[in-house]
Coordinates of N, CA and C and ligand atoms in Angstrom, one line a residue:
M934 N 74.5 109.0 97.8 CA 75.6 109.9 97.5 C 75.2 111.3 96.8
P935 N 75.7 112.6 96.9 CA 75.1 113.6 95.6 C 76.2 113.7 94.9
H936 N 77.5 113.0 95.0 CA 78.3 112.9 93.7 C 78.5 111.7 93.1
G937 N 77.5 111.9 92.1 CA 77.7 110.6 91.1 C 78.0 109.3 91.9
N938 N 77.5 109.1 92.9 CA 77.8 107.9 94.1 C 78.9 107.7 94.3
H939 N 80.1 108.3 94.4 CA 81.2 108.0 94.8 C 81.2 108.9 95.7
F940 N 82.5 108.4 96.6 CA 83.6 109.1 97.8 C 84.2 110.2 97.1
I941 N 84.3 111.1 97.8 CA 85.0 112.4 97.0 C 86.4 112.8 97.8
I942 N 87.5 113.2 97.5 CA 88.4 113.8 98.4 C 88.6 115.5 97.7
V943 N 88.4 116.2 98.5 CA 88.8 117.4 98.2 C 89.9 118.0 99.2
T944 N 90.9 118.7 98.3 CA 92.1 119.5 98.8 C 92.2 120.8 99.1
I945 N 92.5 121.1 100.1 CA 92.6 122.7 100.2 C 93.9 123.2 101.1
D946 N 95.0 124.0 99.8 CA 96.0 123.9 100.6 C 96.1 125.7 100.3
G947 N 97.0 126.5 101.1 CA 97.2 127.6 100.9 C 97.7 128.3 102.6
G948 N 98.5 129.4 102.2 CA 99.3 129.8 103.1 C 98.1 130.4 104.6
A949 N 98.9 130.9 105.8 CA 98.2 131.3 106.9 C 97.1 132.4 106.2
A950 N 95.9 131.7 107.0 CA 94.7 132.8 106.9 C 94.3 133.2 105.6
A951 N 94.3 132.1 104.5 CA 94.1 132.4 103.2 C 92.2 131.7 102.9
G952 N 92.1 131.6 103.8 CA 90.9 131.1 104.3 C 90.1 130.2 104.0
K953 N 91.2 129.1 104.3 CA 91.0 127.4 103.9 C 90.0 126.8 105.3
S954 N 90.3 127.1 106.7 CA 89.3 126.5 107.7 C 88.0 127.1 107.2
S955 N 87.7 128.1 107.2 CA 86.1 128.7 106.9 C 85.9 127.8 105.8
T956 N 86.5 127.9 104.4 CA 86.0 127.2 103.4 C 86.2 125.7 103.6
A957 N 86.7 125.1 103.9 CA 86.4 123.7 104.5 C 85.1 123.7 105.2
G958 N 85.0 124.0 106.1 CA 84.0 123.9 107.3 C 82.7 123.9 106.3
A959 N 82.6 125.0 105.7 CA 81.3 125.4 104.7 C 80.9 124.1 103.7
L960 N 82.3 123.7 103.4 CA 82.0 122.5 102.3 C 81.6 121.1 102.8
S961 N 82.3 121.0 104.0 CA 82.0 119.9 104.8 C 80.5 119.8 105.4
E962 N 80.0 120.6 105.6 CA 78.6 120.8 105.9 C 77.5 120.4 104.5
R963 N 78.0 121.1 103.4 CA 77.0 121.2 102.2 C 77.0 120.2 101.3
H964 N 78.1 119.2 101.8 CA 78.8 118.1 101.1 C 79.0 116.9 101.5
H965 N 78.4 117.1 103.2 CA 78.8 116.1 103.8 C 79.7 115.2 103.9
L966 N 81.0 116.0 103.9 CA 82.5 115.6 104.0 C 83.0 115.9 105.7
L967 N 83.5 114.9 106.0 CA 84.7 115.1 107.0 C 85.5 116.0 106.7
H968 N 85.6 116.9 107.9 CA 86.6 118.0 107.7 C 87.8 118.0 108.6
V969 N 88.7 117.9 107.8 CA 90.2 117.6 108.7 C 90.9 118.7 108.0
D970 N 91.1 119.6 109.3 CA 92.5 120.6 109.4 C 93.8 120.2 109.8
T971 N 94.8 119.4 109.0 CA 95.9 119.3 109.4 C 97.0 120.3 109.9
G972 N 96.2 121.7 109.7 CA 97.1 122.3 110.6 C 97.1 122.2 112.3
S973 N 96.2 122.0 112.7 CA 95.5 121.5 114.1 C 96.7 120.4 114.3
F974 N 97.0 119.5 113.4 CA 98.0 118.4 113.9 C 98.7 118.8 114.3
Y975 N 99.6 119.7 113.3 CA 100.5 119.9 113.6 C 101.1 121.2 114.7
R976 N 99.7 121.8 115.1 CA 99.6 122.6 116.4 C 99.7 121.5 117.4
A977 N 99.2 120.3 117.2 CA 98.8 119.7 118.8 C 100.3 119.1 118.6
V978 N 100.9 118.3 117.6 CA 102.6 117.9 118.1 C 103.4 119.1 119.1
T979 N 103.1 120.1 118.1 CA 103.8 121.2 118.7 C 103.7 121.4 120.3
L980 N 102.6 121.3 120.4 CA 102.2 121.9 121.8 C 102.9 120.3 122.9
Y981 N 102.7 119.5 122.1 CA 103.4 118.3 123.0 C 104.5 118.2 123.3
L982 N 105.3 118.6 122.4 CA 106.8 118.8 122.2 C 107.3 119.9 123.2
L983 N 106.6 121.2 123.1 CA 107.1 122.6 124.4 C 106.6 121.6 125.8
K984 N 105.6 121.1 125.4 CA 105.2 120.9 127.0 C 106.5 120.1 127.6
R985 N 107.4 119.3 127.1 CA 108.3 118.2 127.2 C 109.4 119.1 127.2
G986 N 109.5 120.7 126.9 CA 110.5 121.3 126.9 C 111.3 121.2 125.8
L987 N 111.2 120.7 124.6 CA 111.9 120.6 123.8 C 111.5 122.0 122.5
T988 N 112.8 122.0 121.9 CA 113.1 123.2 120.8 C 113.0 122.3 119.6
P989 N 112.7 123.2 118.5 CA 112.7 122.7 117.1 C 114.4 122.3 116.7
E990 N 115.2 122.7 117.8 CA 116.8 122.2 117.4 C 117.0 120.7 117.9
D991 N 116.0 120.3 118.8 CA 116.6 119.2 119.9 C 116.2 117.9 118.6
E992 N 116.6 117.8 117.4 CA 115.6 116.9 116.6 C 115.9 115.1 117.3
D993 N 117.0 114.9 118.0 CA 116.9 113.6 118.4 C 116.3 113.4 119.4
K994 N 115.7 114.4 120.5 CA 115.0 114.2 121.4 C 113.5 114.1 121.2
I995 N 113.3 114.9 120.1 CA 111.9 114.9 119.3 C 111.4 113.3 118.8
R996 N 112.6 113.0 118.1 CA 112.2 111.4 117.5 C 112.0 110.8 118.7
E997 N 112.8 111.0 119.7 CA 112.5 110.0 120.7 C 111.3 110.1 121.6
A998 N 110.6 111.6 121.6 CA 109.7 111.8 122.3 C 108.3 111.5 121.6
L999 N 108.7 111.1 120.1 CA 107.4 110.8 119.1 C 107.4 109.5 119.0
Q1000 N 107.7 108.3 119.7 CA 108.1 107.1 119.5 C 106.9 106.8 120.3
N1001 N 106.4 107.2 121.5 CA 105.3 106.4 122.3 C 104.1 107.1 121.8
P1002 N 103.8 108.3 121.9 CA 102.5 108.7 121.9 C 101.4 108.1 120.7
A1003 N 100.5 107.5 121.5 CA 99.1 107.3 120.3 C 98.6 108.3 119.8
I1004 N 98.5 108.4 118.8 CA 97.2 109.5 118.1 C 96.4 108.9 117.4
T1005 N 95.2 109.0 117.7 CA 93.9 108.9 117.4 C 92.8 110.1 116.8
T1006 N 91.9 109.6 116.2 CA 91.2 110.7 116.0 C 89.6 110.8 116.8
R1007 N 89.1 111.9 116.9 CA 87.8 112.0 117.8 C 87.0 112.6 116.8
L1008 N 85.8 112.3 116.6 CA 84.9 113.0 115.8 C 84.0 113.8 116.5
R1009 N 84.7 115.3 116.2 CA 83.5 116.2 117.0 C 82.3 116.9 115.7
G1010 N 81.4 116.8 115.5 CA 80.2 117.4 114.5 C 81.0 116.6 113.5
R1011 N 81.6 117.4 112.2 CA 82.2 116.7 111.2 C 83.4 116.9 111.1
M1012 N 84.1 117.3 112.3 CA 85.3 117.7 112.3 C 86.1 116.6 112.5
A1013 N 87.4 116.1 112.4 CA 88.2 115.2 112.8 C 89.3 116.1 113.9
R1014 N 89.1 115.2 115.0 CA 89.8 116.1 116.1 C 90.8 115.0 116.5
I1015 N 92.5 115.6 116.6 CA 93.6 114.8 116.9 C 93.7 114.4 118.8
A1016 N 93.4 113.4 118.9 CA 93.8 113.0 120.4 C 95.6 112.2 120.4
I1017 N 96.2 113.0 121.6 CA 97.7 112.7 121.6 C 97.3 112.0 123.1
D1018 N 97.6 110.8 122.9 CA 97.5 109.9 124.1 C 96.1 110.1 124.9
D1019 N 95.3 110.0 124.3 CA 93.9 110.5 124.8 C 93.2 111.6 125.0
E1020 N 94.5 112.9 124.8 CA 94.2 114.1 125.2 C 93.8 115.0 124.0
V1021 N 92.4 115.5 123.9 CA 92.1 116.3 122.9 C 92.6 117.8 122.7
P1022 N 93.6 118.3 122.7 CA 93.9 119.5 122.6 C 92.8 120.8 122.0
G1023 N 92.7 121.7 123.2 CA 91.9 122.8 122.4 C 92.3 124.1 122.1
E1024 N 91.6 125.3 123.0 CA 92.1 126.5 122.7 C 93.6 126.6 122.4
E1025 N 94.4 126.0 123.6 CA 95.7 126.4 123.6 C 96.6 126.1 122.0
L1026 N 95.8 125.5 121.1 CA 96.4 125.2 119.7 C 96.7 126.2 119.1
R1027 N 95.8 127.7 119.3 CA 96.3 128.6 118.6 C 96.7 129.5 119.8
S1028 N 97.6 129.5 120.6 CA 97.9 130.3 121.4 C 99.6 131.3 121.1
P1029 N 99.6 131.8 121.2 CA 100.8 133.0 120.1 C 101.9 132.1 120.6
Q1030 N 102.6 131.2 121.6 CA 103.7 130.1 121.8 C 103.4 129.3 120.7
V1031 N 102.3 128.5 120.4 CA 102.4 127.8 119.1 C 102.3 128.3 118.0
N1032 N 101.7 129.6 117.8 CA 101.7 130.5 116.5 C 102.9 130.7 116.4
E1033 N 104.0 130.8 116.8 CA 105.1 131.2 116.7 C 106.4 130.0 116.5
Q1034 N 106.2 128.6 117.0 CA 106.9 127.7 116.9 C 106.3 126.6 116.0
V1035 N 105.1 126.6 115.5 CA 104.5 125.6 114.9 C 105.4 125.4 113.4
S1036 N 105.8 126.4 112.5 CA 106.3 125.9 111.7 C 107.5 125.4 111.6
R1037 N 108.2 126.1 112.6 CA 109.9 125.5 113.1 C 109.7 124.3 113.1
F1038 N 108.7 123.3 114.1 CA 108.6 121.9 114.5 C 107.9 121.4 113.1
A1039 N 107.3 122.1 112.3 CA 106.4 121.2 110.9 C 108.0 121.0 110.1
S1040 N 108.7 122.0 110.0 CA 109.7 121.7 109.2 C 110.7 120.7 109.2
L1041 N 110.4 119.7 110.3 CA 111.2 118.7 110.5 C 110.2 117.6 110.0
K1042 N 111.2 116.7 109.3 CA 111.4 115.5 108.6 C 110.7 114.4 109.5
V1043 N 111.2 114.4 110.7 CA 111.0 113.3 111.6 C 109.2 113.9 111.8
V1044 N 108.5 114.9 112.5 CA 107.3 115.5 113.0 C 106.5 114.9 111.4
R1045 N 107.1 115.4 110.3 CA 105.9 115.2 109.1 C 105.7 113.9 108.9
E1046 N 107.0 113.1 109.2 CA 106.7 111.5 108.7 C 105.5 111.2 110.2
F1047 N 106.1 111.3 111.0 CA 105.0 111.0 112.7 C 103.4 111.2 112.1
L1048 N 103.1 112.5 111.3 CA 101.7 112.4 111.0 C 101.3 111.8 109.5
L1049 N 102.1 111.4 108.5 CA 101.9 111.1 107.3 C 101.2 110.3 107.5
D1050 N 101.1 108.9 107.9 CA 99.9 107.8 107.8 C 98.6 108.1 108.3
F1051 N 98.8 109.0 109.7 CA 97.8 109.3 109.9 C 97.0 110.5 109.5
Q1052 N 97.2 111.2 108.8 CA 96.5 111.8 108.0 C 95.9 111.1 106.8
R1053 N 96.7 110.3 106.0 CA 96.0 109.4 105.1 C 94.7 108.7 105.4
G1054 N 95.1 108.3 106.6 CA 93.9 107.5 107.3 C 92.7 107.8 107.2
H1055 N 92.6 109.1 107.5 CA 90.9 109.9 107.4 C 90.4 109.3 106.5
A1056 N 90.9 108.8 104.9 CA 90.0 108.7 104.2 C 89.2 107.5 104.3
S1057 N 89.9 106.5 104.9 CA 88.8 105.2 105.5 C 88.0 105.5 106.7
F1058 N 88.8 106.6 107.5 CA 87.9 107.2 108.8 C 86.6 107.8 108.3
A1059 N 86.7 108.4 107.3 CA 85.7 109.1 106.6 C 84.5 108.1 106.3
R1060 N 84.6 107.2 105.5 CA 84.0 105.9 105.1 C 83.6 105.3 105.9
E1061 N 84.1 105.0 107.0 CA 83.7 104.3 108.2 C 82.2 104.8 108.9
N1062 N 82.7 106.3 108.8 CA 81.7 107.1 109.7 C 80.7 107.6 109.0
G1063 N 80.4 107.2 107.8 CA 79.4 107.5 106.9 C 79.3 108.6 106.2
F1064 N 80.5 109.3 105.8 CA 81.0 110.7 105.3 C 80.5 110.2 103.8
D1065 N 80.2 111.4 103.2 CA 80.0 111.1 101.2 C 81.8 111.1 100.6
G1066 N 82.7 112.2 101.7 CA 83.7 112.2 101.3 C 84.4 113.1 102.3
L1067 N 85.5 114.0 102.1 CA 86.4 114.2 103.2 C 87.0 115.5 102.4
V1068 N 87.0 116.6 103.4 CA 87.8 118.0 102.7 C 89.1 117.9 104.0
M1069 N 90.4 118.0 103.5 CA 91.3 118.0 104.0 C 92.0 119.4 103.7
E1070 N 92.6 120.3 104.5 CA 93.0 121.4 104.5 C 94.4 121.4 105.1
G1071 N 95.3 122.2 104.4 CA 97.2 122.1 104.9 C 98.0 123.1 104.4
R1072 N 99.2 122.5 104.0 CA 99.8 123.3 103.3 C 100.5 122.0 101.8
D1073 N 100.4 120.7 102.4 CA 101.1 120.0 101.4 C 100.2 118.7 100.8
I1074 N 98.8 119.1 101.0 CA 97.8 118.0 101.1 C 97.5 117.5 99.7
G1075 N 97.2 118.7 98.8 CA 97.3 118.3 97.2 C 98.4 117.7 96.4
S1076 N 99.9 118.1 97.3 CA 101.0 117.8 96.6 C 101.7 116.8 97.3
V1077 N 101.5 116.1 98.7 CA 101.8 115.1 99.1 C 101.0 114.0 99.8
I1078 N 100.0 114.1 100.5 CA 99.1 113.8 101.0 C 97.9 112.7 100.4
F1079 N 97.5 113.9 99.4 CA 96.4 113.0 98.7 C 96.7 113.7 97.1
P1080 N 97.9 113.4 96.3 CA 98.2 113.9 95.0 C 97.1 113.5 94.0
E1081 N 96.2 112.4 94.5 CA 95.5 111.9 93.0 C 94.0 112.4 93.7
A1082 N 94.0 113.5 94.9 CA 92.4 113.7 94.7 C 91.7 114.4 93.6
E1083 N 90.5 113.7 93.7 CA 89.4 114.4 92.5 C 89.5 116.0 92.6
F1084 N 89.5 116.8 93.7 CA 89.4 118.2 93.6 C 90.7 118.8 94.5
R1085 N 91.6 119.4 93.8 CA 92.6 120.0 94.5 C 92.4 121.7 94.5
F1086 N 92.4 122.2 95.5 CA 92.5 123.8 95.5 C 93.7 124.3 96.0
F1087 N 94.2 125.7 96.1 CA 94.8 126.5 96.1 C 94.5 128.0 96.6
L1088 N 94.1 128.1 97.9 CA 94.0 129.6 98.2 C 94.9 130.5 98.3
E1089 N 94.6 131.9 97.4 CA 96.1 132.7 98.1 C 95.1 134.0 98.5
A1090 N 95.7 135.1 99.1 CA 95.3 136.3 99.3 C 96.6 137.2 99.6
D1091 N 96.4 138.4 99.5 CA 97.4 139.4 99.8 C 97.7 139.4 101.3
P1092 N 99.1 139.7 101.4 CA 99.4 139.7 103.0 C 98.8 140.8 103.7
D1093 N 97.8 142.0 103.6 CA 97.2 142.9 104.1 C 95.8 142.3 104.4
A1094 N 95.3 141.5 103.4 CA 94.0 141.3 103.7 C 94.0 140.1 104.6
R1095 N 95.1 139.3 104.6 CA 95.0 138.2 105.6 C 95.2 138.5 106.9
N1096 N 96.3 139.5 107.0 CA 96.2 140.3 108.2 C 95.3 140.8 108.9
Q1097 N 94.4 141.4 108.3 CA 93.0 141.8 108.4 C 92.4 140.7 109.3
R1098 N 92.6 139.6 108.8 CA 91.8 138.6 108.9 C 92.1 137.8 110.4
R1099 N 93.1 138.1 110.7 CA 93.8 137.6 111.7 C 93.3 138.3 112.9
V1100 N 93.4 139.7 112.4 CA 93.4 140.4 113.8 C 91.8 140.4 114.0
K1101 N 90.8 140.4 112.8 CA 89.5 140.5 113.2 C 89.2 139.2 114.2
Q1102 N 90.2 137.8 114.2 CA 89.7 136.8 114.6 C 90.4 136.7 116.3
G1103 N 91.0 138.0 116.2 CA 91.4 138.3 117.7 C 92.8 137.8 117.9
E1104 N 93.4 137.3 117.1 CA 94.8 136.5 116.7 C 96.1 137.2 116.6
Q1105 N 97.0 136.9 117.6 CA 98.3 137.2 117.4 C 99.0 136.1 116.5
D1106 N 99.7 136.7 115.2 CA 100.0 135.8 114.3 C 101.1 136.0 113.5
S1107 N 102.1 135.9 113.1 CA 102.9 136.2 112.2 C 103.2 135.6 111.2
I1108 N 102.1 135.9 109.9 CA 101.7 135.1 109.1 C 102.9 134.8 107.8
E1109 N 103.2 136.1 107.9 CA 104.2 136.1 106.8 C 105.4 135.5 107.2
E1110 N 105.9 135.4 108.2 CA 107.3 134.7 108.7 C 106.8 133.3 108.9
R1111 N 105.4 132.6 108.9 CA 104.7 131.4 108.7 C 105.3 130.9 107.4
D1112 N 104.6 131.7 106.5 CA 104.6 131.6 104.9 C 106.1 131.1 104.4
R1113 N 107.0 132.3 105.2 CA 108.3 132.0 104.4 C 108.9 130.9 104.8
L1114 N 108.6 130.2 106.1 CA 109.2 129.1 107.0 C 108.6 128.0 106.1
D1115 N 107.2 127.8 105.8 CA 106.4 127.0 104.9 C 107.0 126.8 103.7
T1116 N 107.4 127.7 103.1 CA 107.5 127.9 101.6 C 108.9 127.3 101.1
Q1117 N 110.0 127.6 102.3 CA 111.2 127.5 102.2 C 111.9 126.3 102.7
R1118 N 110.8 125.2 103.4 CA 111.5 124.1 103.9 C 111.6 123.1 102.8
K1119 N 112.7 122.1 103.2 CA 113.1 121.0 102.4 C 111.7 120.3 102.1
T1120 N 111.7 119.6 103.5 CA 110.5 118.4 103.1 C 108.9 119.3 103.3
A1121 N 108.2 118.5 102.0 CA 106.8 118.8 101.8 C 106.4 120.4 101.9
P1122 N 107.4 121.4 101.3 CA 106.9 122.6 101.3 C 105.4 123.3 100.9
L1123 N 105.3 124.5 101.3 CA 104.0 124.6 101.0 C 104.1 125.5 99.4
V1124 N 103.0 124.7 98.5 CA 103.4 125.0 96.9 C 101.9 125.1 96.3
C1125 N 101.7 125.6 95.2 CA 100.4 125.2 94.6 C 100.7 124.0 93.9
P1126 N 100.1 123.0 94.3 CA 100.1 121.7 93.8 C 99.9 121.8 92.2
E1127 N 100.5 121.0 91.3 CA 100.5 121.3 89.7 C 99.2 120.4 89.6
G1128 N 98.3 121.4 88.9 CA 97.4 121.1 88.2 C 96.2 121.4 89.2
A1129 N 96.3 121.9 90.7 CA 95.4 122.6 91.2 C 94.9 123.8 90.6
I1130 N 93.5 123.9 91.0 CA 92.9 125.1 90.8 C 92.9 126.2 92.1
R1131 N 93.7 127.5 91.5 CA 94.3 128.7 92.2 C 93.2 129.5 92.3
I1132 N 92.6 130.2 93.6 CA 92.0 131.0 93.9 C 92.7 132.2 94.4
D1133 N 92.6 133.3 94.1 CA 92.5 134.1 94.8 C 91.7 135.0 95.4
T1134 N 91.5 134.8 96.9 CA 90.5 135.3 97.7 C 90.5 136.9 98.2
T1135 N 91.8 137.7 97.8 CA 91.7 138.6 98.1 C 90.6 139.8 98.1
R1136 N 90.0 140.0 97.0 CA 89.0 140.7 97.2 C 87.7 139.7 96.8
M1137 N 87.4 138.6 97.5 CA 86.2 137.7 97.4 C 86.0 137.5 99.1
S1138 N 84.4 137.7 98.8 CA 83.8 137.5 100.1 C 83.9 136.0 100.5
L1139 N 84.0 135.3 102.1 CA 83.8 134.1 102.5 C 82.4 133.1 101.3
E1140 N 81.8 133.8 101.5 CA 80.3 133.0 100.4 C 80.6 133.2 99.6
E1141 N 81.6 134.0 98.7 CA 81.8 133.5 97.0 C 82.9 132.4 96.8
V1142 N 83.9 132.9 97.7 CA 84.9 131.5 97.5 C 84.4 130.3 97.9
I1143 N 83.5 130.0 98.9 CA 82.3 128.9 99.0 C 81.6 128.6 97.4
A1144 N 81.1 129.4 97.3 CA 80.2 129.1 95.9 C 81.2 128.7 94.9
K1145 N 82.1 129.6 94.8 CA 83.0 129.0 93.2 C 83.1 127.6 93.8
V1146 N 84.1 127.1 94.9 CA 84.5 125.9 95.1 C 83.4 124.7 95.0
S1147 N 82.1 125.5 95.6 CA 81.1 124.4 95.8 C 80.5 124.1 94.2
D1148 N 80.6 125.1 93.1 CA 80.0 124.9 91.7 C 81.0 124.1 91.3
I1149 N 82.4 124.2 91.3 CA 83.5 123.5 90.7 C 83.0 121.7 91.2
I1150 N 82.8 121.9 92.5 CA 82.8 120.2 92.4 C 81.3 120.0 92.2
E1151 N 80.5 120.6 92.1 CA 79.1 119.8 91.7 C 79.2 119.8 90.4
G1152 N 79.5 120.8 89.6 CA 79.7 121.1 88.2 C 80.4 119.4 87.8
E1153 N 81.6 119.1 88.4 CA 82.1 117.8 88.0 C 81.6 116.9 88.1
A1154 N 81.0 116.6 89.6 CA 80.4 115.6 90.0 C 78.8 115.3 89.2
R1155 N 78.3 115.9 88.6 CA 77.2 115.9 87.8 C 77.3 114.7 86.9
Ligands
DC2198 O1 96.7 125.8 108.9 P1 97.5 126.1 110.2 O2 97.8 127.9 110.1 O3 96.7 126.1 111.4 O4 98.9 125.2 110.1 C1 99.6 125.8 111.4 C2 101.0 125.4 110.7 O5 101.3 124.2 110.5 C3 101.8 126.0 109.6 O6 102.4 127.1 109.4 C4 102.5 124.9 108.9 C5 102.2 123.4 109.5 N1 101.4 122.8 108.7 C6 102.0 122.1 107.7 O7 103.3 122.1 107.5 N2 101.4 121.0 106.8 C7 100.4 121.1 106.8 N3 99.6 120.2 105.9 C8 99.2 121.8 107.5 C9 100.2 122.9 108.3

């Protein structure tokens, strides 16, 4: 292992389109880490509930709907993909409908509890599959899921820069509205975790962000 012979956990939190996924993907390649995008888990649960005709107001029905499905992890390259009842959702995870509803479903305690142990279980999943560590991105990873992680980062960028990134990706997304909901919710809100390294990516290229984060990981692990 390149990191002083130990398994490392890297957490990356931040608002929508702050650069988390691209950074996490590059780190996973460079350091041989399992890449876990927890936003895709919340999106998958949102899709599952929308397909059953539920809205975020139907809390009791959501609790009932989440009693049965089995959630498991499928490895696609270095990426952990969620399977709900053996179905791995694809493109539809980023549809305008999911973009619009995901923060509302993600604010529900019952939804967050449904995914809690599943997310933490990826540390053993990464070990069992021979990775040197894990990079997990989301909103509450450094604060709630892995507060003891060795490397915790918080990425931020001006709303204009983030909107431009989404437009370039060809996606319809209301990032400010999602950030507002994610920051204001009661359970596990979006925050910069105490002690995490905060990086403003507004005027940085993706390569610069990756280099900065990588240098910190390599420097510390030396
Ligand atoms: O990272 P993303 O934009 O794909 O995430 C989609 C939504 O999922 C986000 O608006 C809030 C929710 N989410 C969350 O509440 N906690 C996480 N750890 C990750 C995502």
